[in-house]
């Protein structure tokens, strides 16, 4: 599904990603861990197409298409979803209206009819239930005045509505209390299928107790320095990142 | 890679759709202003002596006044002697034209603007008074309205046909010497609409005036007067456009509204004067005085404005709440793009008991424009239990524009409630990227956000107008970041 080959990217002339290699197949969940400043969020932003980053080398193929050539909205239409670390607030636009517009843009791209109001409402009710969200909540302006936890829950709700092929969750667990973490994890787990894949970006092993990854990668100084199964996360939790730093010879 | 800002940049260059010039034989007075010009205008209109005297008094007063310098707008000194004060399409007779006698070229102009002067062709029940430069060229549905006793005609006609009403009400809300531009208008006003709704009548259709500036180097100085007698209701719309010209043109109008006991007047404006080009060249100076008075108990005046045009806008549609329990409302969306400047807002003067006012102002600034809200809520000692609620929001698109808010509150009694809320938000790269990531392209994202932001005001507009206003909003903001 996703194939990242020797990806290099910099921001304002500073090299952040220094040759990332990663292959993600349908049905897989990959966790990317690493200390602060290792380039985790940069990787997420580059995959989603944020303009602040300059790609200095390498390639990214998404279902054999050149992802880096696509505009952010094209990537979205192709099925790439980013759950933001810091979701924005949009005053005056309800979550429901926002998602209806988003969903219809995807349908337009696929040459499908616009979703009518009844079908949209039905879909929204179904997904809101999954995320334990009240419908009245969705009539409020997108993320305006939401708590950190509510914003993150809203991100996963949007993911459920848009049904992407590849979801990138950028520190979705940060700022969540244990109950919210469970709800968010349940949501993500119930959306897992043979046809989609997830990249979890996180600092902490805690999230991986709820969303069990197939692979764990350690990103350090812009490179993936260690990969393994879910047990790697536990080892990191026990021994800290210094252990990895030692291993790569620092 | 092309950024959102680049895309926005590209679309800014969309042209002003109404910028054409009509090739119509016109009569234009020489440039300059003096008592003879005032006499000439009055003479052209066959006005009675008292009207001329009123104008001359206004002119003499104007000579003693100075241009206001307090608005937060900047423009070169206007040479009032370099403007022609009267322009009219040439007609063969002096008599008011019937609809079929209108110059076909003139009719074409209004057709092009989407204003049909042919009654049968009008889909919605809106009566129109069409003002072209200094004269009203047609008023539709007059006969039908007359059946209910409603007077809807051009101001020139009203001065001749209904002198008792004009004498009583003109200048009663905006006195001649109220301000520099209202004094100028009082001296040289050319045309405009007059509307009188008799006791107990609910006007069966929307009334509207459409203003079109065509001639070069002229100013448009129209005057509108609306009187709603006891227990009546009227909804009034106003629209305006002008050709694209490199030089600035002055538009200094006065609108007065009088609401008697239990009467209600709703006044909606979609202002789309030529805003100048994207480098700030040309455009209309829109210096307008609009004021209504809730003269008696339980009356209501509501202003709704969508301001997208003009190089400079300076206007404060206001309500004097004199009658007890009267209500004043002001709903505004003001959009500035490129180098436009707007200083707009309202005044709510509470005099009567239990008077209520509500202000909802949404400013949108884009490009290198500046958008100011200026509002005064004044609660007199006599206005016990008065209430005001103000909401002033600013939305910035891009990072080169400015939003300013100048709210003034003067409360002279202790049992009134005044609430003021204000927010400033910005459509920046973050929000646009977020929308893009969800599959919404930049232009659609801006439309979505702006429409959401203005909803509260747009909902106040009559249906037919709301659609036009929404479209206008989208066009005005296309490519709005520089």
CSV table of C-alpha atoms in Angstrom, one decimal, chain B:
chain,number,residue,atom,x,y,z
B,1,UNK,CA,4.8,23.0,-4.7
B,2,UNK,CA,2.0,25.5,-5.0
B,3,UNK,CA,0.8,26.7,-1.6
B,4,UNK,CA,-2.6,27.7,-0.6
B,5,UNK,CA,-1.6,31.3,-0.5
B,6,UNK,CA,-0.5,31.0,-4.2
B,7,UNK,CA,-3.8,29.6,-5.2
B,8,UNK,CA,-5.5,32.4,-3.3
B,9,UNK,CA,-3.3,34.9,-5.0
B,10,UNK,CA,-4.3,33.6,-8.4
B,11,UNK,CA,-7.9,33.9,-7.9
B,12,UNK,CA,-7.8,37.4,-6.5
B,13,UNK,CA,-7.5,38.7,-10.0
B,14,UNK,CA,-11.1,37.8,-10.8
B,15,UNK,CA,-12.7,40.8,-12.5
B,16,UNK,CA,-15.5,42.9,-11.2
B,17,UNK,CA,-18.5,41.7,-13.1
B,18,UNK,CA,-20.4,44.9,-13.3
B,19,UNK,CA,-17.6,47.1,-14.6
B,20,UNK,CA,-19.1,47.9,-18.0
B,21,UNK,CA,-20.0,51.3,-19.2
B,22,UNK,CA,-23.3,52.0,-20.9
B,23,UNK,CA,-23.2,54.1,-24.1
B,24,UNK,CA,-26.1,56.4,-23.4
B,25,UNK,CA,-26.4,60.0,-24.5
B,26,UNK,CA,-26.2,61.9,-21.2
B,27,UNK,CA,-26.5,65.3,-20.0
B,28,UNK,CA,-23.8,66.2,-17.5
B,29,UNK,CA,-23.5,69.5,-15.7
B,30,UNK,CA,-20.0,71.1,-15.7
B,31,UNK,CA,-17.7,70.2,-12.8
B,32,UNK,CA,-17.8,72.4,-9.8
B,33,UNK,CA,-20.1,73.3,-7.0
B,34,UNK,CA,-21.7,76.7,-6.2
B,35,UNK,CA,-25.2,78.1,-5.6
B,36,UNK,CA,-25.9,78.2,-9.3
B,37,UNK,CA,-25.3,74.4,-9.5
B,38,UNK,CA,-27.7,73.9,-6.6
B,39,UNK,CA,-30.3,76.1,-8.4
B,40,UNK,CA,-29.7,74.2,-11.6
B,41,UNK,CA,-30.3,70.8,-10.0
B,42,UNK,CA,-33.4,72.0,-8.3
B,43,UNK,CA,-34.5,73.5,-11.7
B,44,UNK,CA,-33.9,70.3,-13.5
B,45,UNK,CA,-36.3,68.6,-11.1
B,46,UNK,CA,-38.9,71.3,-11.4
B,47,UNK,CA,-38.8,71.7,-7.7
B,48,UNK,CA,-41.0,74.1,-5.7
B,49,UNK,CA,-39.3,77.1,-4.1
B,50,UNK,CA,-39.2,75.7,-0.6
B,51,UNK,CA,-37.1,72.7,-1.7
B,52,UNK,CA,-34.6,75.0,-3.4
B,53,UNK,CA,-34.4,77.1,-0.2
B,54,UNK,CA,-33.8,74.0,1.8
B,55,UNK,CA,-31.0,73.0,-0.5
B,56,UNK,CA,-29.4,76.4,-0.5
B,57,UNK,CA,-29.5,76.5,3.3
B,58,UNK,CA,-27.8,73.1,3.3
B,59,UNK,CA,-25.2,74.3,0.8
B,60,UNK,CA,-24.4,77.4,2.9
B,61,UNK,CA,-24.1,75.3,6.0
B,62,UNK,CA,-21.8,72.8,4.1
B,63,UNK,CA,-19.4,75.6,3.2
B,64,UNK,CA,-18.8,76.1,7.0
B,65,UNK,CA,-18.0,72.5,7.6
B,66,UNK,CA,-14.9,70.3,7.2
B,67,UNK,CA,-14.4,66.8,6.1
B,68,UNK,CA,-14.4,64.3,9.0
B,69,UNK,CA,-10.9,63.1,9.7
B,70,UNK,CA,-11.6,60.6,12.4
B,71,UNK,CA,-12.5,57.5,10.3
B,72,UNK,CA,-9.7,54.9,10.1
B,73,UNK,CA,-9.4,55.3,6.4
B,74,UNK,CA,-6.8,57.1,4.2
B,75,UNK,CA,-7.3,58.8,0.8
B,76,UNK,CA,-6.1,61.8,-1.0
B,77,UNK,CA,-7.9,65.1,-0.4
B,78,UNK,CA,-11.1,65.2,-2.5
B,79,UNK,CA,-11.5,68.3,-4.7
B,80,UNK,CA,-15.2,69.0,-4.5
B,81,UNK,CA,-14.9,71.3,-7.5
B,82,UNK,CA,-13.6,68.6,-9.7
B,83,UNK,CA,-16.8,66.6,-9.6
B,84,UNK,CA,-19.9,67.0,-11.7
B,85,UNK,CA,-23.0,67.0,-9.6
B,86,UNK,CA,-25.6,66.0,-12.0
B,87,UNK,CA,-25.8,63.5,-14.8
B,88,UNK,CA,-28.9,62.2,-16.5
B,89,UNK,CA,-29.8,60.1,-19.5
B,90,UNK,CA,-31.2,62.4,-22.2
B,91,UNK,CA,-34.9,62.2,-22.6
B,92,UNK,CA,-37.2,63.9,-25.0
B,93,UNK,CA,-39.9,65.0,-22.6
B,94,UNK,CA,-39.9,66.1,-19.0
B,95,UNK,CA,-42.8,63.9,-18.0
B,96,UNK,CA,-42.1,60.8,-16.0
B,97,UNK,CA,-41.6,57.9,-18.4
B,98,UNK,CA,-43.9,54.9,-18.6
B,99,UNK,CA,-42.0,51.6,-18.5
B,100,UNK,CA,-42.2,51.0,-22.2
B,101,UNK,CA,-40.8,54.4,-23.0
B,102,UNK,CA,-37.4,53.8,-21.4
B,103,UNK,CA,-34.4,54.0,-23.7
B,104,UNK,CA,-33.7,50.4,-24.8
B,105,UNK,CA,-30.0,50.9,-24.0
B,106,UNK,CA,-30.9,51.9,-20.4
B,107,UNK,CA,-33.2,48.9,-20.1
B,108,UNK,CA,-30.3,46.7,-21.4
B,109,UNK,CA,-28.1,48.1,-18.7
B,110,UNK,CA,-30.4,47.1,-16.0
B,111,UNK,CA,-31.1,43.7,-17.7
B,112,UNK,CA,-27.4,43.1,-17.6
B,113,UNK,CA,-27.3,43.8,-13.9
B,114,UNK,CA,-30.1,41.3,-13.5
B,115,UNK,CA,-32.7,44.0,-12.7
B,116,UNK,CA,-35.6,43.7,-15.0
B,117,UNK,CA,-37.7,46.8,-15.4
B,118,UNK,CA,-40.5,44.9,-17.2
B,119,UNK,CA,-43.1,44.0,-14.6
B,120,UNK,CA,-44.3,40.9,-16.4
B,121,UNK,CA,-40.8,39.5,-16.5
B,122,UNK,CA,-40.1,39.8,-12.8
B,123,UNK,CA,-40.3,36.5,-11.1
B,124,UNK,CA,-40.3,37.6,-7.6
B,125,UNK,CA,-42.7,40.2,-6.3
B,126,UNK,CA,-40.2,43.0,-5.9
B,127,UNK,CA,-41.0,46.5,-6.9
B,128,UNK,CA,-37.9,48.4,-8.2
B,129,UNK,CA,-37.0,52.0,-8.4
B,130,UNK,CA,-34.1,52.1,-10.8
B,131,UNK,CA,-31.7,55.1,-10.3
B,132,UNK,CA,-29.2,55.8,-13.1
B,133,UNK,CA,-26.6,58.4,-12.2
B,134,UNK,CA,-28.7,61.3,-11.0
B,135,UNK,CA,-32.2,60.3,-12.0
B,136,UNK,CA,-34.7,57.6,-11.3
B,137,UNK,CA,-35.5,56.0,-14.6
B,138,UNK,CA,-38.3,53.7,-13.7
B,139,UNK,CA,-40.4,52.5,-10.8
B,140,UNK,CA,-42.2,49.2,-11.2
B,141,UNK,CA,-45.4,48.0,-9.7
B,142,UNK,CA,-46.5,51.5,-8.8
B,143,UNK,CA,-50.1,51.0,-9.7
B,144,UNK,CA,-50.4,47.8,-7.7
B,145,UNK,CA,-48.9,49.4,-4.6
B,146,UNK,CA,-51.1,52.4,-5.0
B,147,UNK,CA,-54.2,50.2,-4.5
B,148,UNK,CA,-53.1,49.8,-0.9
B,149,UNK,CA,-52.3,53.4,-0.5
B,150,UNK,CA,-48.6,52.8,-0.6
B,151,UNK,CA,-46.5,55.5,-2.2
B,152,UNK,CA,-43.4,54.3,-3.9
B,153,UNK,CA,-41.7,56.7,-6.3
B,154,UNK,CA,-38.6,58.6,-7.1
B,155,UNK,CA,-37.7,61.4,-4.7
B,156,UNK,CA,-38.0,64.0,-7.5
B,157,UNK,CA,-41.6,62.9,-8.1
B,158,UNK,CA,-42.3,62.8,-4.4
B,159,UNK,CA,-41.2,66.4,-4.0
B,160,UNK,CA,-43.6,67.5,-6.6
B,161,UNK,CA,-46.5,65.2,-5.9
B,162,UNK,CA,-46.4,64.7,-2.1
B,163,UNK,CA,-44.8,68.0,-0.8
B,164,UNK,CA,-46.7,67.8,2.5
B,165,UNK,CA,-45.0,64.4,3.4
B,166,UNK,CA,-41.6,65.4,2.2
B,167,UNK,CA,-41.7,68.7,4.0
B,168,UNK,CA,-42.7,66.9,7.2
B,169,UNK,CA,-40.1,64.2,7.1
B,170,UNK,CA,-37.1,65.2,5.0
B,171,UNK,CA,-34.1,66.0,7.3
B,172,UNK,CA,-36.2,65.0,10.3
B,173,UNK,CA,-33.9,62.0,11.0
B,174,UNK,CA,-30.6,63.2,9.5
B,175,UNK,CA,-30.7,67.0,9.9
B,176,UNK,CA,-29.1,69.1,7.2
B,177,UNK,CA,-26.0,69.9,9.3
B,178,UNK,CA,-25.6,66.5,10.7
B,179,UNK,CA,-22.3,65.9,9.1
B,180,UNK,CA,-20.2,67.1,6.2
B,181,UNK,CA,-21.5,64.6,3.7
B,182,UNK,CA,-25.1,64.7,4.7
B,183,UNK,CA,-25.0,68.5,4.3
B,184,UNK,CA,-23.4,68.1,0.9
B,185,UNK,CA,-26.1,65.6,0.0
B,186,UNK,CA,-28.9,67.9,1.2
B,187,UNK,CA,-27.6,70.6,-1.1
B,188,UNK,CA,-27.1,68.5,-4.3
B,189,UNK,CA,-29.1,65.3,-3.9
B,190,UNK,CA,-30.3,64.3,-7.3
B,191,UNK,CA,-32.7,61.4,-6.9
B,192,UNK,CA,-33.5,58.4,-4.8
B,193,UNK,CA,-36.6,56.7,-3.6
B,194,UNK,CA,-39.5,57.8,-1.4
B,195,UNK,CA,-41.7,55.3,0.2
B,196,UNK,CA,-44.8,55.8,2.4
B,197,UNK,CA,-46.7,52.9,3.9
B,198,UNK,CA,-50.1,54.0,5.3
B,199,UNK,CA,-51.6,53.1,8.6
B,200,UNK,CA,-52.1,49.4,9.2
B,201,UNK,CA,-50.8,48.3,5.8
B,202,UNK,CA,-48.4,45.4,5.4
B,203,UNK,CA,-46.5,46.0,2.2
B,204,UNK,CA,-47.3,43.0,0.0
B,205,UNK,CA,-43.9,42.9,-1.8
B,206,UNK,CA,-40.3,43.8,-1.2
B,207,UNK,CA,-39.5,47.3,-2.3
B,208,UNK,CA,-36.1,48.0,-3.7
B,209,UNK,CA,-34.0,50.7,-5.2
B,210,UNK,CA,-31.2,49.8,-7.6
B,211,UNK,CA,-28.5,52.4,-7.9
B,212,UNK,CA,-26.2,52.5,-10.9
B,213,UNK,CA,-23.4,55.0,-11.5
B,214,UNK,CA,-22.5,55.3,-15.1
B,215,UNK,CA,-21.1,58.7,-16.0
B,216,UNK,CA,-17.5,59.6,-15.6
B,217,UNK,CA,-16.3,62.2,-13.0
B,218,UNK,CA,-19.7,62.5,-11.4
B,219,UNK,CA,-20.8,61.9,-7.9
B,220,UNK,CA,-24.0,60.2,-7.0
B,221,UNK,CA,-25.9,61.8,-4.2
B,222,UNK,CA,-29.2,60.1,-3.7
B,223,UNK,CA,-31.6,60.5,-1.0
B,224,UNK,CA,-34.0,57.9,0.3
B,225,UNK,CA,-36.9,58.5,2.7
B,226,UNK,CA,-39.0,55.7,4.1
B,227,UNK,CA,-42.0,56.5,6.3
B,228,UNK,CA,-43.9,53.6,8.0
B,229,UNK,CA,-47.1,54.9,9.5
B,230,UNK,CA,-48.8,53.3,12.5
B,231,UNK,CA,-48.9,49.5,12.5
B,232,UNK,CA,-47.4,49.1,9.0
B,233,UNK,CA,-44.6,46.9,7.8
B,234,UNK,CA,-42.2,47.2,4.9
B,235,UNK,CA,-39.1,45.4,3.8
B,236,UNK,CA,-36.8,47.4,1.6
B,237,UNK,CA,-33.8,46.4,-0.4
B,238,UNK,CA,-31.0,48.4,-1.9
B,239,UNK,CA,-28.4,47.3,-4.5
B,240,UNK,CA,-25.7,49.2,-6.3
B,241,UNK,CA,-23.0,48.8,-8.9
B,242,UNK,CA,-20.7,51.1,-10.9
B,243,UNK,CA,-18.4,50.8,-13.9
B,244,UNK,CA,-14.7,50.2,-13.5
B,245,UNK,CA,-12.8,53.5,-13.8
B,246,UNK,CA,-9.3,54.5,-12.8
B,247,UNK,CA,-10.4,57.5,-11.0
B,248,UNK,CA,-12.3,57.5,-7.7
B,249,UNK,CA,-15.9,58.5,-7.7
B,250,UNK,CA,-17.9,59.9,-4.8
B,251,UNK,CA,-21.1,58.4,-3.6
B,252,UNK,CA,-22.6,60.3,-0.7
B,253,UNK,CA,-26.1,59.2,0.0
B,254,UNK,CA,-28.6,59.8,2.8
B,255,UNK,CA,-31.2,57.4,3.9
B,256,UNK,CA,-33.8,58.3,6.5
B,257,UNK,CA,-36.4,56.0,8.0
B,258,UNK,CA,-39.3,56.9,10.2
B,259,UNK,CA,-41.2,54.3,12.1
B,260,UNK,CA,-44.4,55.3,13.8
B,261,UNK,CA,-46.3,53.4,16.5
B,262,UNK,CA,-46.1,49.6,16.1
B,263,UNK,CA,-44.5,50.0,12.7
B,264,UNK,CA,-41.7,47.9,11.4
B,265,UNK,CA,-39.1,48.6,8.7
B,266,UNK,CA,-36.5,46.2,7.5
B,267,UNK,CA,-33.8,47.7,5.3
B,268,UNK,CA,-31.4,45.5,3.5
B,269,UNK,CA,-28.4,46.5,1.5
B,270,UNK,CA,-26.1,44.6,-0.8
B,271,UNK,CA,-23.4,47.1,-1.6
B,272,UNK,CA,-21.3,46.2,-4.5
B,273,UNK,CA,-19.9,49.5,-5.8
B,274,UNK,CA,-16.7,49.1,-7.9
B,275,UNK,CA,-14.0,48.4,-5.3
B,276,UNK,CA,-11.0,49.5,-7.4
B,277,UNK,CA,-8.5,47.2,-9.1
B,278,UNK,CA,-6.2,44.9,-7.2
B,279,UNK,CA,-3.5,47.5,-6.9
B,280,UNK,CA,-6.0,49.9,-5.3
B,281,UNK,CA,-6.6,52.1,-8.3
B,282,UNK,CA,-10.0,53.6,-8.8
B,283,UNK,CA,-13.2,52.6,-7.0
B,284,UNK,CA,-16.1,54.3,-5.3
B,285,UNK,CA,-15.8,56.4,-2.1
B,286,UNK,CA,-18.9,55.4,-0.4
B,287,UNK,CA,-19.6,58.0,2.3
B,288,UNK,CA,-23.1,57.4,3.4
B,289,UNK,CA,-25.4,58.5,6.3
B,290,UNK,CA,-28.2,56.1,7.1
B,291,UNK,CA,-30.4,56.6,10.1
B,292,UNK,CA,-33.8,55.5,11.3
B,293,UNK,CA,-35.9,56.7,14.1
B,294,UNK,CA,-38.3,54.6,16.1
B,295,UNK,CA,-40.5,57.6,16.7
B,296,UNK,CA,-43.2,56.0,18.7
B,297,UNK,CA,-43.8,53.1,21.0
B,298,UNK,CA,-43.3,49.4,19.9
B,299,UNK,CA,-41.7,50.3,16.6
B,300,UNK,CA,-38.8,48.4,15.1
B,301,UNK,CA,-36.1,49.2,12.6
B,302,UNK,CA,-33.7,46.6,11.4
B,303,UNK,CA,-30.7,47.3,9.2
B,304,UNK,CA,-29.0,44.4,7.4
B,305,UNK,CA,-26.0,45.2,5.2
B,306,UNK,CA,-23.6,43.1,3.1
B,307,UNK,CA,-20.8,45.4,2.1
B,308,UNK,CA,-18.4,44.0,-0.5
B,309,UNK,CA,-17.7,46.9,-2.8
B,310,UNK,CA,-16.3,50.4,-2.7
B,311,UNK,CA,-12.7,51.5,-2.4
B,312,UNK,CA,-13.6,53.2,0.9
B,313,UNK,CA,-16.7,52.7,2.9
B,314,UNK,CA,-17.8,55.1,5.6
B,315,UNK,CA,-21.2,54.3,7.0
B,316,UNK,CA,-23.0,53.7,10.2
B,317,UNK,CA,-26.7,52.8,9.8
B,318,UNK,CA,-28.1,53.8,13.1
B,319,UNK,CA,-31.3,53.8,15.0
B,320,UNK,CA,-32.7,56.4,17.4
B,321,UNK,CA,-34.9,54.4,19.9
B,322,UNK,CA,-37.3,57.2,21.0
B,323,UNK,CA,-40.5,55.3,21.4
B,324,UNK,CA,-40.9,53.0,24.5
B,325,UNK,CA,-40.3,49.3,23.9
B,326,UNK,CA,-38.9,50.1,20.5
B,327,UNK,CA,-36.3,47.8,18.9
B,328,UNK,CA,-33.2,48.6,16.7
B,329,UNK,CA,-31.2,46.0,15.0
B,330,UNK,CA,-28.0,46.1,12.9
B,331,UNK,CA,-26.7,43.0,11.1
B,332,UNK,CA,-23.6,43.5,9.0
B,333,UNK,CA,-21.1,41.7,6.9
B,334,UNK,CA,-18.3,43.9,5.6
B,335,UNK,CA,-15.8,42.4,3.3
B,336,UNK,CA,-12.6,44.1,2.2
B,337,UNK,CA,-10.1,42.7,-0.2
B,338,UNK,CA,-7.0,44.0,-2.0
B,339,UNK,CA,-6.6,47.7,-0.9
B,340,UNK,CA,-10.2,48.3,0.1
B,341,UNK,CA,-10.9,50.2,3.4
B,342,UNK,CA,-14.0,50.1,5.4
B,343,UNK,CA,-14.9,52.0,8.5
B,344,UNK,CA,-18.5,50.9,9.3
B,345,UNK,CA,-20.7,50.1,12.2
B,346,UNK,CA,-23.8,51.5,13.8
B,347,UNK,CA,-25.1,53.8,16.5
B,348,UNK,CA,-28.0,52.8,18.8
B,349,UNK,CA,-29.4,55.7,20.7
B,350,UNK,CA,-31.7,54.5,23.5
B,351,UNK,CA,-34.1,57.2,24.7
B,352,UNK,CA,-37.4,55.4,25.3
B,353,UNK,CA,-38.0,52.9,28.2
B,354,UNK,CA,-37.5,49.2,27.7
B,355,UNK,CA,-35.8,49.8,24.3
B,356,UNK,CA,-33.7,47.0,22.9
B,357,UNK,CA,-30.9,46.9,20.4
B,358,UNK,CA,-28.9,44.2,18.9
B,359,UNK,CA,-25.7,44.5,16.9
B,360,UNK,CA,-24.1,41.7,15.0
B,361,UNK,CA,-21.1,42.7,12.9
B,362,UNK,CA,-18.9,40.4,10.9
B,363,UNK,CA,-15.9,41.9,9.4
B,364,UNK,CA,-13.8,40.0,6.9
B,365,UNK,CA,-10.5,41.3,5.8
B,366,UNK,CA,-8.3,39.9,3.1
B,367,UNK,CA,-5.5,41.0,0.8
B,368,UNK,CA,-3.9,44.2,2.1
B,369,UNK,CA,-7.2,45.7,3.2
B,370,UNK,CA,-8.3,47.3,6.4
B,371,UNK,CA,-11.6,46.8,8.0
B,372,UNK,CA,-12.8,48.7,11.0
B,373,UNK,CA,-16.0,48.3,13.1
B,374,UNK,CA,-17.0,51.5,14.8
B,375,UNK,CA,-20.1,51.4,17.0
B,376,UNK,CA,-21.8,53.6,19.6
B,377,UNK,CA,-24.4,52.3,22.1
B,378,UNK,CA,-25.7,55.3,24.0
B,379,UNK,CA,-28.2,54.8,26.7
B,380,UNK,CA,-29.9,58.0,28.0
B,381,UNK,CA,-31.0,58.6,31.5
B,382,UNK,CA,-34.6,58.3,30.3
B,383,UNK,CA,-34.1,54.8,28.8
B,384,UNK,CA,-34.8,52.7,31.9
B,385,UNK,CA,-34.4,49.0,31.5
B,386,UNK,CA,-32.8,49.4,28.1
B,387,UNK,CA,-30.9,46.4,26.7
B,388,UNK,CA,-28.2,46.1,24.2
B,389,UNK,CA,-26.3,43.1,22.9
B,390,UNK,CA,-23.4,43.6,20.6
B,391,UNK,CA,-21.4,40.9,18.8
B,392,UNK,CA,-18.4,42.1,16.8
B,393,UNK,CA,-16.4,39.5,15.0
B,394,UNK,CA,-13.4,39.9,12.8
B,395,UNK,CA,-12.1,37.3,10.4
B,396,UNK,CA,-8.7,37.7,8.8
B,397,UNK,CA,-7.7,35.9,5.7
B,398,UNK,CA,-4.0,35.9,5.2
B,399,UNK,CA,-1.4,37.9,7.1
B,400,UNK,CA,-1.3,41.3,5.3
B,401,UNK,CA,-4.7,42.7,6.2
B,402,UNK,CA,-6.0,44.4,9.3
B,403,UNK,CA,-9.1,44.4,11.5
B,404,UNK,CA,-9.9,47.1,14.0
B,405,UNK,CA,-12.7,47.5,16.5
B,406,UNK,CA,-13.8,50.7,18.0
B,407,UNK,CA,-16.8,50.1,20.3
B,408,UNK,CA,-18.1,53.0,22.3
B,409,UNK,CA,-20.6,52.5,25.2
B,410,UNK,CA,-22.2,55.3,27.0
B,411,UNK,CA,-24.6,54.3,29.7
B,412,UNK,CA,-26.3,57.0,31.8
B,413,UNK,CA,-28.6,54.9,34.0
B,414,UNK,CA,-28.1,52.0,36.3
B,415,UNK,CA,-30.9,49.6,35.3
B,416,UNK,CA,-29.8,48.9,31.8
B,417,UNK,CA,-27.9,46.0,30.4
B,418,UNK,CA,-25.2,46.3,27.8
B,419,UNK,CA,-23.3,43.3,26.6
B,420,UNK,CA,-20.4,43.3,24.2
B,421,UNK,CA,-18.7,40.3,22.7
B,422,UNK,CA,-15.9,40.3,20.3
B,423,UNK,CA,-13.8,37.7,18.6
B,424,UNK,CA,-11.0,37.7,16.1
B,425,UNK,CA,-10.1,34.7,14.0
B,426,UNK,CA,-7.9,34.0,11.2
B,427,UNK,CA,-8.0,31.7,8.2
B,428,UNK,CA,-4.4,30.8,8.0
B,429,UNK,CA,-2.3,28.0,6.5
B,430,UNK,CA,-3.1,25.7,9.4
B,431,UNK,CA,-6.9,25.8,8.9
B,432,UNK,CA,-6.5,25.6,5.1
B,433,UNK,CA,-4.2,22.6,5.4
B,434,UNK,CA,-6.6,20.9,7.8
B,435,UNK,CA,-9.4,21.4,5.3
B,436,UNK,CA,-7.2,20.2,2.4
B,437,UNK,CA,-6.3,17.1,4.4
B,438,UNK,CA,-9.9,16.3,4.7
B,439,UNK,CA,-10.3,16.5,0.9
B,440,UNK,CA,-11.7,20.1,0.8
B,441,UNK,CA,-9.8,22.3,-1.8
B,442,UNK,CA,-8.7,25.8,-0.6
B,443,UNK,CA,-11.4,27.8,-2.4
B,444,UNK,CA,-14.2,25.6,-1.2
B,445,UNK,CA,-12.7,25.7,2.3
B,446,UNK,CA,-12.8,29.5,2.3
B,447,UNK,CA,-16.4,29.6,1.1
B,448,UNK,CA,-17.3,27.1,3.7
B,449,UNK,CA,-15.7,29.0,6.5
B,450,UNK,CA,-16.9,32.5,5.3
B,451,UNK,CA,-20.5,31.3,4.9
B,452,UNK,CA,-20.5,29.7,8.3
B,453,UNK,CA,-19.1,32.9,9.7
B,454,UNK,CA,-21.7,35.1,8.1
B,455,UNK,CA,-24.7,32.8,8.6
B,456,UNK,CA,-26.3,34.9,11.3
B,457,UNK,CA,-26.3,38.0,9.1
B,458,UNK,CA,-27.2,36.2,5.9
B,459,UNK,CA,-30.2,34.7,7.6
B,460,UNK,CA,-31.6,38.2,8.0
B,461,UNK,CA,-31.7,38.9,4.3
B,462,UNK,CA,-34.8,38.3,2.2
B,463,UNK,CA,-34.5,35.0,0.3
B,464,UNK,CA,-33.8,36.4,-3.2
B,465,UNK,CA,-31.2,38.7,-1.8
B,466,UNK,CA,-29.5,36.1,0.3
B,467,UNK,CA,-28.6,34.0,-2.7
B,468,UNK,CA,-27.1,37.0,-4.5
B,469,UNK,CA,-25.2,38.1,-1.4
B,470,UNK,CA,-23.7,34.6,-0.8
B,471,UNK,CA,-22.5,34.5,-4.4
B,472,UNK,CA,-21.1,38.0,-4.1
B,473,UNK,CA,-19.3,37.1,-1.0
B,474,UNK,CA,-17.6,34.1,-2.7
B,475,UNK,CA,-16.6,36.3,-5.7
B,476,UNK,CA,-15.3,39.1,-3.5
B,477,UNK,CA,-13.0,36.7,-1.6
B,478,UNK,CA,-11.8,34.5,-4.3
B,479,UNK,CA,-8.1,34.6,-4.2
B,480,UNK,CA,-8.1,36.8,-1.2
B,481,UNK,CA,-4.7,36.3,0.3
B,482,UNK,CA,-1.6,38.2,-0.9
